Short mmCIF file of C-alpha atoms in Angstrom, two decimals:
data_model
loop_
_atom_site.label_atom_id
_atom_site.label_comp_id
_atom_site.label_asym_id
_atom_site.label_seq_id
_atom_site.Cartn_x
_atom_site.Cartn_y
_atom_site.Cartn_z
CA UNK A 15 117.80 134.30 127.58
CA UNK A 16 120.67 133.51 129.80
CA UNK A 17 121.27 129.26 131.44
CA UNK A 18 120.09 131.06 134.78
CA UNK A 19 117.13 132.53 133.63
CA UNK A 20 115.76 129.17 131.76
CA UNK A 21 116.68 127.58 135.23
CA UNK A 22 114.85 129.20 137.38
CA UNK A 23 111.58 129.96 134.62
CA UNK A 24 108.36 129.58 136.48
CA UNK A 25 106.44 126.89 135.03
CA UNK A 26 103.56 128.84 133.93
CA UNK A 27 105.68 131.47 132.39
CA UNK A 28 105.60 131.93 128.73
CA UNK A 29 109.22 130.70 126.45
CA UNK A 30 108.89 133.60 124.14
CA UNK A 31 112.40 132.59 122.67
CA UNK A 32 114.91 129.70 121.57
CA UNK A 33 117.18 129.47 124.79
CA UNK A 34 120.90 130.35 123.66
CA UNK A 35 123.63 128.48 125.80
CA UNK A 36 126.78 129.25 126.49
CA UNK A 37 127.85 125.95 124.10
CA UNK A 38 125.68 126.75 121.08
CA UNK A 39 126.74 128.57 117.87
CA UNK A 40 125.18 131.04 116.38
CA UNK A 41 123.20 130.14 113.35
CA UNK A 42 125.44 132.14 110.48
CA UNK A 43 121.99 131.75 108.18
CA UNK A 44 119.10 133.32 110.94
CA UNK A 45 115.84 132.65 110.16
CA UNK A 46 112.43 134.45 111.72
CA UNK A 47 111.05 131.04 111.16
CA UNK A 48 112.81 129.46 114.37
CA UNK A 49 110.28 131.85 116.37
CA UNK A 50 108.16 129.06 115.48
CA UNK A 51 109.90 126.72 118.12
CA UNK A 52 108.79 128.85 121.21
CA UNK A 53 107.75 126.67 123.93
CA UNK A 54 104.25 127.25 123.99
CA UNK A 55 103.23 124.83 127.29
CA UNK A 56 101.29 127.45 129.04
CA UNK A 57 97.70 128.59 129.78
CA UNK A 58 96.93 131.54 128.02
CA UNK A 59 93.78 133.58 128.99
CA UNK A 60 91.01 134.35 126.54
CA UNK A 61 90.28 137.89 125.62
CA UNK A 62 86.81 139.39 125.06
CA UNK A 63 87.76 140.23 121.17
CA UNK A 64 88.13 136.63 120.74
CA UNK A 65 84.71 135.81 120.89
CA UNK A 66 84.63 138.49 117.76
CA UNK A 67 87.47 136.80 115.67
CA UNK A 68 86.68 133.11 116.38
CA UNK A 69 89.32 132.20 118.18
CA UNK A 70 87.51 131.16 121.68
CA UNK A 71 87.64 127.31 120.49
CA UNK A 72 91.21 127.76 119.23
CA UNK A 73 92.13 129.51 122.97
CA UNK A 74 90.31 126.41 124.63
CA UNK A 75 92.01 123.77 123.35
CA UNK A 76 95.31 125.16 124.12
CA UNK A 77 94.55 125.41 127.06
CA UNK A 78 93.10 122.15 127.68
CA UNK A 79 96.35 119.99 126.93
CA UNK A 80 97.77 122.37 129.77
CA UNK A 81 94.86 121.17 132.65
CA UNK A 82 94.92 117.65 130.95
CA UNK A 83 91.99 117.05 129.10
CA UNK A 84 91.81 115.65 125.56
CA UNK A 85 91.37 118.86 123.44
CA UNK A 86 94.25 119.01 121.54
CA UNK A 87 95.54 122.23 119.57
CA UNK A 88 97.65 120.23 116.72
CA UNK A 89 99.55 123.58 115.49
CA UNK A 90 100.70 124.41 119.25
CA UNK A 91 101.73 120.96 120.07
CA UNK A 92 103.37 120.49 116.78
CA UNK A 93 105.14 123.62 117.79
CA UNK A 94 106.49 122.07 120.93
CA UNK A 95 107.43 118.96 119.34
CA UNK A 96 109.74 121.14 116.89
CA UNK A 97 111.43 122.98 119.30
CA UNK A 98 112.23 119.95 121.07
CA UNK A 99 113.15 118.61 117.76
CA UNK A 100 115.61 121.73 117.46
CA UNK A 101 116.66 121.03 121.42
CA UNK A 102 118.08 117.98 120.57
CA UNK A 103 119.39 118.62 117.47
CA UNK A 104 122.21 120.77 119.28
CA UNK A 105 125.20 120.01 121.72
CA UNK A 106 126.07 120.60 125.12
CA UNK A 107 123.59 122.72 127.62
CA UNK A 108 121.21 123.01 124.69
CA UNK A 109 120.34 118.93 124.09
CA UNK A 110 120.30 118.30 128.06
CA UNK A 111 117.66 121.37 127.62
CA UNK A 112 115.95 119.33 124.89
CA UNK A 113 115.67 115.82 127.17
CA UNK A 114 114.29 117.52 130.10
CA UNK A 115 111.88 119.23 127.45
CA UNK A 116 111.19 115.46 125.67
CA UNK A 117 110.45 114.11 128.88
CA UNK A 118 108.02 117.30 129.78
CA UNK A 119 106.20 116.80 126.30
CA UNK A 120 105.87 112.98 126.69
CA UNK A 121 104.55 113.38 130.29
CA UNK A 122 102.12 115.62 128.67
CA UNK A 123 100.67 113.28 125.83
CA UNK A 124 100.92 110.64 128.36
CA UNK A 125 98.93 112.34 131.13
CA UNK A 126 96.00 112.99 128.76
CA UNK A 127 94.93 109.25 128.46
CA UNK A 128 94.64 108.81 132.37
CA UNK A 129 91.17 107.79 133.62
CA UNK A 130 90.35 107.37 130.08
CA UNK A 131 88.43 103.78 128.54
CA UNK A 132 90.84 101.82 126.11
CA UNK A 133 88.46 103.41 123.26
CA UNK A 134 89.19 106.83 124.31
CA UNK A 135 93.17 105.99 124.69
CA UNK A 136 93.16 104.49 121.24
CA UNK A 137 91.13 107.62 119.81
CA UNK A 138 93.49 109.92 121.72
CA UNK A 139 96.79 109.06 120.47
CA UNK A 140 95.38 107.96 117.02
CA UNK A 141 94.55 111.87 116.83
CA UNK A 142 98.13 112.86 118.38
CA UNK A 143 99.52 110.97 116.06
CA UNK A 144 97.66 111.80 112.96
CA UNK A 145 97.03 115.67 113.98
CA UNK A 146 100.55 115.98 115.59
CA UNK A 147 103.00 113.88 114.41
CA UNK A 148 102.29 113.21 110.92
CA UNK A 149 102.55 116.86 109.92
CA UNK A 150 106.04 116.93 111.87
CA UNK A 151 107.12 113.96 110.30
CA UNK A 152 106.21 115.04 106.55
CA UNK A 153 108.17 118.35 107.58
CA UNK A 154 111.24 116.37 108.63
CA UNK A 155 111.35 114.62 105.19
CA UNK A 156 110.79 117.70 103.39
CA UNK A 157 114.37 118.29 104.92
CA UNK A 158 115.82 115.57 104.09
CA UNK A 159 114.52 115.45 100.29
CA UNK A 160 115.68 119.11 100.07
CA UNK A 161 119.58 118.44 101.48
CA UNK A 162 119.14 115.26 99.28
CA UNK A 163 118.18 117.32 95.95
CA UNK A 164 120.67 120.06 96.59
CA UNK A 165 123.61 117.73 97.27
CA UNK A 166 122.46 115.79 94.34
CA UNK A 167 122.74 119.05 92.04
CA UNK A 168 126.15 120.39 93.25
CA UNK A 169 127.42 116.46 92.32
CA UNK A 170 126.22 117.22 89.23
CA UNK A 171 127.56 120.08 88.33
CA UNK A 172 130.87 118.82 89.39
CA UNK A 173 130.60 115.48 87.14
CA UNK A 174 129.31 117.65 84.15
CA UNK A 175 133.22 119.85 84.41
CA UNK A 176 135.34 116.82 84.36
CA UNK A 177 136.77 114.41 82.20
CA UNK A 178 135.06 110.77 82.15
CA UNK A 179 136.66 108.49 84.30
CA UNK A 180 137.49 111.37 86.96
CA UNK A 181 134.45 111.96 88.69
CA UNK A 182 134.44 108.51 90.83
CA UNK A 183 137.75 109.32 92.35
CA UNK A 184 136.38 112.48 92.67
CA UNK A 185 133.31 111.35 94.56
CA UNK A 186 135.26 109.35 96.86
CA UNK A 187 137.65 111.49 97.89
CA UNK A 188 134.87 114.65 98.62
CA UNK A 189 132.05 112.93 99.62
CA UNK A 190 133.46 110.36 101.82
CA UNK A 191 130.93 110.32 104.78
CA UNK A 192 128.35 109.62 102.08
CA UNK A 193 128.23 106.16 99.99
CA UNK A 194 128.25 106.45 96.14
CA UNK A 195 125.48 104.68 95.43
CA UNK A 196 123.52 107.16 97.75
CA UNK A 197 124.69 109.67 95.47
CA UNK A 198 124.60 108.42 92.67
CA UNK A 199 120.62 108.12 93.67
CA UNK A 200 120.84 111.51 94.82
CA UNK A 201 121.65 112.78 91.59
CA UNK A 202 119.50 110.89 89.14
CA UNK A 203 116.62 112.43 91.54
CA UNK A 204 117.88 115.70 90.85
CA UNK A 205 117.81 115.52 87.48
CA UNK A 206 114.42 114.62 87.30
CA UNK A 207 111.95 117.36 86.30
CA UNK A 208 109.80 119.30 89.03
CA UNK A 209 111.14 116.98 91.68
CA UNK A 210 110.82 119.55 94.00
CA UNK A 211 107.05 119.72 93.99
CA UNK A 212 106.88 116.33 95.51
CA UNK A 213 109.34 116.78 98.20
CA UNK A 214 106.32 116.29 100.97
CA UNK A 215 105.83 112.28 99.53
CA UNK A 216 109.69 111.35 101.26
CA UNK A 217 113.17 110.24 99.83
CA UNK A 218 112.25 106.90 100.37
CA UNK A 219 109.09 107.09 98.00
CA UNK A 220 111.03 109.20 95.61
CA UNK A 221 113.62 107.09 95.37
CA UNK A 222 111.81 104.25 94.38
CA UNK A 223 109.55 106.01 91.84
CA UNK A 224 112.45 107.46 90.32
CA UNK A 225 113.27 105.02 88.22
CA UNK A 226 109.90 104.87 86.55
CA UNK A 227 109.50 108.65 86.45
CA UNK A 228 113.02 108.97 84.39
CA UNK A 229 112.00 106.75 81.57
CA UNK A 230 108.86 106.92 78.86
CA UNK A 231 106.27 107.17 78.43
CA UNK A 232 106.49 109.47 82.05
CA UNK A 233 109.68 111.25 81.03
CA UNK A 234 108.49 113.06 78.50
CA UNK A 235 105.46 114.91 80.70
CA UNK A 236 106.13 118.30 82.07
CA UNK A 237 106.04 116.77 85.70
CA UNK A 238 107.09 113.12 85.40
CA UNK A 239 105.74 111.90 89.03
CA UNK A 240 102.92 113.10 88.48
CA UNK A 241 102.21 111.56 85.88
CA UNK A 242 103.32 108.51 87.20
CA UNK A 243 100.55 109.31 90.27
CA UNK A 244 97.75 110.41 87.75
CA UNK A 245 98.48 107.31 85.51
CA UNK A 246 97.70 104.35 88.69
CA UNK A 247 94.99 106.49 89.60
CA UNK A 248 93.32 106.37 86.58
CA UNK A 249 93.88 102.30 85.72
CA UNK A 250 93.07 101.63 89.23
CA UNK A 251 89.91 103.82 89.80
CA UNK A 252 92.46 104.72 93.45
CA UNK A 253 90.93 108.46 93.68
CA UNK A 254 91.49 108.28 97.41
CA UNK A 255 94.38 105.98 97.79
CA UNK A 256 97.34 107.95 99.48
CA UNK A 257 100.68 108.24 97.87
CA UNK A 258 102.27 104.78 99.64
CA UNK A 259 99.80 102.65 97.98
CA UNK A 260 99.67 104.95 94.63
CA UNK A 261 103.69 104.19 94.49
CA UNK A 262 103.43 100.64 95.23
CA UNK A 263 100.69 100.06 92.48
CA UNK A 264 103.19 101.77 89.97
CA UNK A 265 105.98 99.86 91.14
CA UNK A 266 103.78 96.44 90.92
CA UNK A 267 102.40 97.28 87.55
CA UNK A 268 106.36 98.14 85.98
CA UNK A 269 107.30 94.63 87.23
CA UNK A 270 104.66 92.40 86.26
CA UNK A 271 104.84 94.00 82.89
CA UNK A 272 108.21 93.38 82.23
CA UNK A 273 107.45 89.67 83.44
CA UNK A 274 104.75 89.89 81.15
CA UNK A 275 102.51 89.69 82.95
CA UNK A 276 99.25 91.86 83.00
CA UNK A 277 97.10 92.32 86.27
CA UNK A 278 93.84 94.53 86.58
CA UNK A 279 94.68 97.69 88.21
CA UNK A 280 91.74 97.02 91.01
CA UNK A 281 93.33 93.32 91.83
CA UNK A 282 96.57 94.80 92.40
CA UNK A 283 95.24 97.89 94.31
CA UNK A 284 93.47 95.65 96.77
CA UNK A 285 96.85 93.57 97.41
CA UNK A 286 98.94 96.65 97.70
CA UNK A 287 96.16 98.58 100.11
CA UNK A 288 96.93 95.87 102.69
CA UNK A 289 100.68 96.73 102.58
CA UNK A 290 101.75 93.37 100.27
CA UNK A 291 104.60 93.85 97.91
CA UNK A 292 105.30 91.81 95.05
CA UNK A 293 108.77 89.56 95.21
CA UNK A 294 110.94 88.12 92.60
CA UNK A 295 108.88 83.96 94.03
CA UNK A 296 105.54 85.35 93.39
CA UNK A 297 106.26 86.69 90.05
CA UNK A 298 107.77 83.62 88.82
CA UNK A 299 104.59 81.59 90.51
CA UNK A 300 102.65 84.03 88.21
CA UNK A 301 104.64 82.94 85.40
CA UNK A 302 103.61 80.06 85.49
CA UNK A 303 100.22 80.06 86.35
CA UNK A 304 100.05 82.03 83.11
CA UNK A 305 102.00 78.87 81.50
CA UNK A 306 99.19 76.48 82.28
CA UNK A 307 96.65 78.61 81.96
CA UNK A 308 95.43 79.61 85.31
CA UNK A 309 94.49 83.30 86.47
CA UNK A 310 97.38 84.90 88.09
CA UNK A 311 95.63 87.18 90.21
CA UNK A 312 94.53 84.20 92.10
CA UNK A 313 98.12 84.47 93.07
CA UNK A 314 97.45 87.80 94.76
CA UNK A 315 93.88 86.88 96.02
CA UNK A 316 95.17 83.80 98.15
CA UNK A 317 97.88 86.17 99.81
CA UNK A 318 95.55 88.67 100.70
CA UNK A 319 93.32 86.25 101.82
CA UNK A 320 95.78 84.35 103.92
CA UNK A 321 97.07 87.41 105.58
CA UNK A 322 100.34 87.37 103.36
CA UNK A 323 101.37 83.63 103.38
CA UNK A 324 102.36 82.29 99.87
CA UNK A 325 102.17 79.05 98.59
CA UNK A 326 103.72 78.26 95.44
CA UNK A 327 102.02 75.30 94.46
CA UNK A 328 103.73 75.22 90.74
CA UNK A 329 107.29 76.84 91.46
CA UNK A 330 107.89 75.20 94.49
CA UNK A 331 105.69 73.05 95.85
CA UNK A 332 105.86 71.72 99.26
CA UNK A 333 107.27 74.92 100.80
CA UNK A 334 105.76 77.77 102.48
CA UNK A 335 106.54 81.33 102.83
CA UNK A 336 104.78 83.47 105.40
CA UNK A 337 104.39 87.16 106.09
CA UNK A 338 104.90 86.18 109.87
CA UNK A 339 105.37 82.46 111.00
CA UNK A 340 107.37 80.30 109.21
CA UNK A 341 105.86 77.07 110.79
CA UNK A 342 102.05 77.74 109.90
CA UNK A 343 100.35 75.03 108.83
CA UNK A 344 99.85 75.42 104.78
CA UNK A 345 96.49 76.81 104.15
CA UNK A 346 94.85 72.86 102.01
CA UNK A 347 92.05 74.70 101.06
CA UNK A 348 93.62 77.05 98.80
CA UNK A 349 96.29 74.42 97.52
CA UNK A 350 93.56 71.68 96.50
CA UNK A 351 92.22 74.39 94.52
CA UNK A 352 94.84 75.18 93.16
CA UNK A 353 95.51 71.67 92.19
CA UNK A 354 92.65 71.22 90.86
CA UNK A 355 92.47 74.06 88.47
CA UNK A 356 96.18 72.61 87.23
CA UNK A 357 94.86 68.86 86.66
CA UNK A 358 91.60 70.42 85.33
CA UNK A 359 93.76 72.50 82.48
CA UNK A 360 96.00 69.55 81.92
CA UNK A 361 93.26 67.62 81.11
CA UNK A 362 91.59 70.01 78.32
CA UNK A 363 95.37 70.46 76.98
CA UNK A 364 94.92 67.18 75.40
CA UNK A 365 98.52 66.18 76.10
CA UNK A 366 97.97 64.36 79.24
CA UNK A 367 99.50 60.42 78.60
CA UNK A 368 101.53 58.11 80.06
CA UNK A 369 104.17 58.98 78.51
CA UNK A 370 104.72 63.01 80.41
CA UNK A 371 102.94 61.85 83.71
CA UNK A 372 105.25 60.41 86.55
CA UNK A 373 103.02 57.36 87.84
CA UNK A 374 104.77 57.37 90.80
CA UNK A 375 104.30 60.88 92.27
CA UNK A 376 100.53 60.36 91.06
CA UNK A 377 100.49 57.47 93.20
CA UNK A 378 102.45 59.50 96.09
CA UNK A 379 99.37 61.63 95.76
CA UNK A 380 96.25 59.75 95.86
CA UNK A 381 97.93 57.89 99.02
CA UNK A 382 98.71 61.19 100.50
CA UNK A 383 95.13 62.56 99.85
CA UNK A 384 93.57 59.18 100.91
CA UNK A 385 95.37 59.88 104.27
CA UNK A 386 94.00 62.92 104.55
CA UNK A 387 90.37 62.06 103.94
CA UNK A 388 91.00 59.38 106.79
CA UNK A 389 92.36 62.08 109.29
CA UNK A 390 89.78 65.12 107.91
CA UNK A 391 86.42 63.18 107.19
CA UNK A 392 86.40 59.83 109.41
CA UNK A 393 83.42 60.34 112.24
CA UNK A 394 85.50 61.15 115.63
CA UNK A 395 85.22 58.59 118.97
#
């Protein structure tokens, strides 16, 4: 297809190939899977052998995103969001091609939510985006995990041929658009066993299960992350938890053992389903909960409960940190419990005197909580 032909196309006439401009190259590696990326915007009439095969309510809703209704076809549109995809991915003719096709396909998703409730909006693009985009998306870092792996191979066959001490030059010198930590990372992933089965789960993911994939007891299993996946499943009773939170309870549960600390599988699953992540503070607040001998997953309860704010009552007290505002008033509730579990176990410790209690911060506190029971409790004019 020639520049003049795509510019004067009909609008109802069928892209049955990848426009080639004049600024393109030629792909020296064809593939019959770019037929895939056809532009496949149009109406398309239903036969009378497709009430036969079962493809009538296929046939409708490709034609309804056409006439603007909210039928959605997920494999056409996620057809048209790859060629633009591929559009834009080129220079020249071809990406000012892919922005007037962008604009088309947004226009299209757009239109469908006119004259529609808020409900139906919401419902609408949570489908486009779930039935769409998602697939798209877990395609797109299949690619990257795949140039990723490859790359991370070649590097190590190269570092396998040469003497130690030469491959960092090396590195430098041939991978310079690319740091060396990134492939460095890129490389320990490619070692890994059977990698390549979980190339749908993202670099990101991989990258930060890696590390407990490469060592024992997961090492040693036929497909390490896997094993990592099967292993939080089973301690957490997560049969339905997707990979994000299956990751982050592995990652949670390596950390607070080597802080020794151990955490029910189910506590942590419920802190990590709300998209919390443990930090270097709130392991150390563990600590010492542990210390005195308070439950640490109260630690984890009061953040999920207070919409990720922390306070750190024994680690440092007085200060605050928030998932969002910094200036929130500290939630008193949960930090007079907290206090009170502390004096409570001080008290049965038997090694409460004089002698290890600072009279004057105990008298800074009774004044301060007198205060409070003025301002909190005292009957309002």
């Amino acid at each position: 297809m020639n520049e003049a032909n795509l510019e004067d196309r009909a609008v109802d006439q069928v892209l049955t190939e990848i426009p080639h401009h004049s600024s393109v190259k030629i792909d020296p590696w064809p593939s019959p899977g770019l037929e895939q990326f056809s532009d496949p915007s149009v109406v398309r009439p239903i036969d009378d052998a497709a009430a036969t095969n079962g493809e009538v309510e296929a046939q409708s809703s490709r034609n309804a995103i056409a006439v603007g209704t909210p039928s959605i076809d997920p494999t056409q549109q996620a057809r048209r969001v790859r060629y633009v995809f591929d559009l834009l991915s080129q220079d020249g003719e071809a990406k000012q091609e892919g922005v007037r096709e962008f604009n088309k396909l947004a226009d299209d998703f757009c239109g469908i939510l006119s004259n529609k409730s808020p409900d139906n909006q919401a419902e609408i693009t949570a489908r486009v985006w779930n039935d769409v985009f998602s697939p798209v998306m877990v395609q797109a870092d299949v690619v990257r995990v795949v140039c990723a792996l490859i790359c991370g191979r070649m590097a190590n066959i190269i570092k396998a041929s040469m003497a130690h001490g030469e491959w960092m030059p090396m590195a430098m010198k041939y991978f310079p658009g690319k740091s060396i930590k990134v492939l460095q990372e890129n490389m320990r992933l490619a070692s890994l066993r059977k990698v390549e089965r979980h190339c749908h789960r993202g670099l990101t993911l991989l990258k930060k299960l890696n590390p407990i994939a490469e060592n024992p007891p997961f090492s040693t299993e036929d497909d390490p992350l896997e094993a990592v996946f099967e292993y939080v499943q089973t301690k957490s009773e997560a049969l339905e938890c997707d990979y994000s939170v299956l990751a982050a309870l592995a990652i949670g549960d390596l950390k607070l053992k080597k802080a020794g600390l151990v955490i029910p599988m189910p506590a942590l699953r419920t802190f990590c389903e709300q998209k919390f992540e443990l930090n270097a503070a709130d392991i150390k607040e563990m600590q010492a909960m542990k210390k005195v001998g308070l439950d640490p997953v109260a630690h984890l309860e009061s953040i999920s409960k207070n919409a990720g704010s922390r306070v750190f009552s024994l680690t440092n007290p007085g200060k605050k940190k928030g998932a969002g505002d910094q200036h929130k008033v500290p939630d008193i509730n949960t930090t007079f419990v907290t206090t009170s579990q502390i004096i409570t176990a001080a008290i049965k410790s038997g090694k409460v005197s004089a002698n290890n209690v600072n009279r004057e911060n105990y008298d800074a506190l009774i004044a301060a909580l007198e205060d409070f029971e003025k301002v909190a409790f005292s009957p309002r004019a």
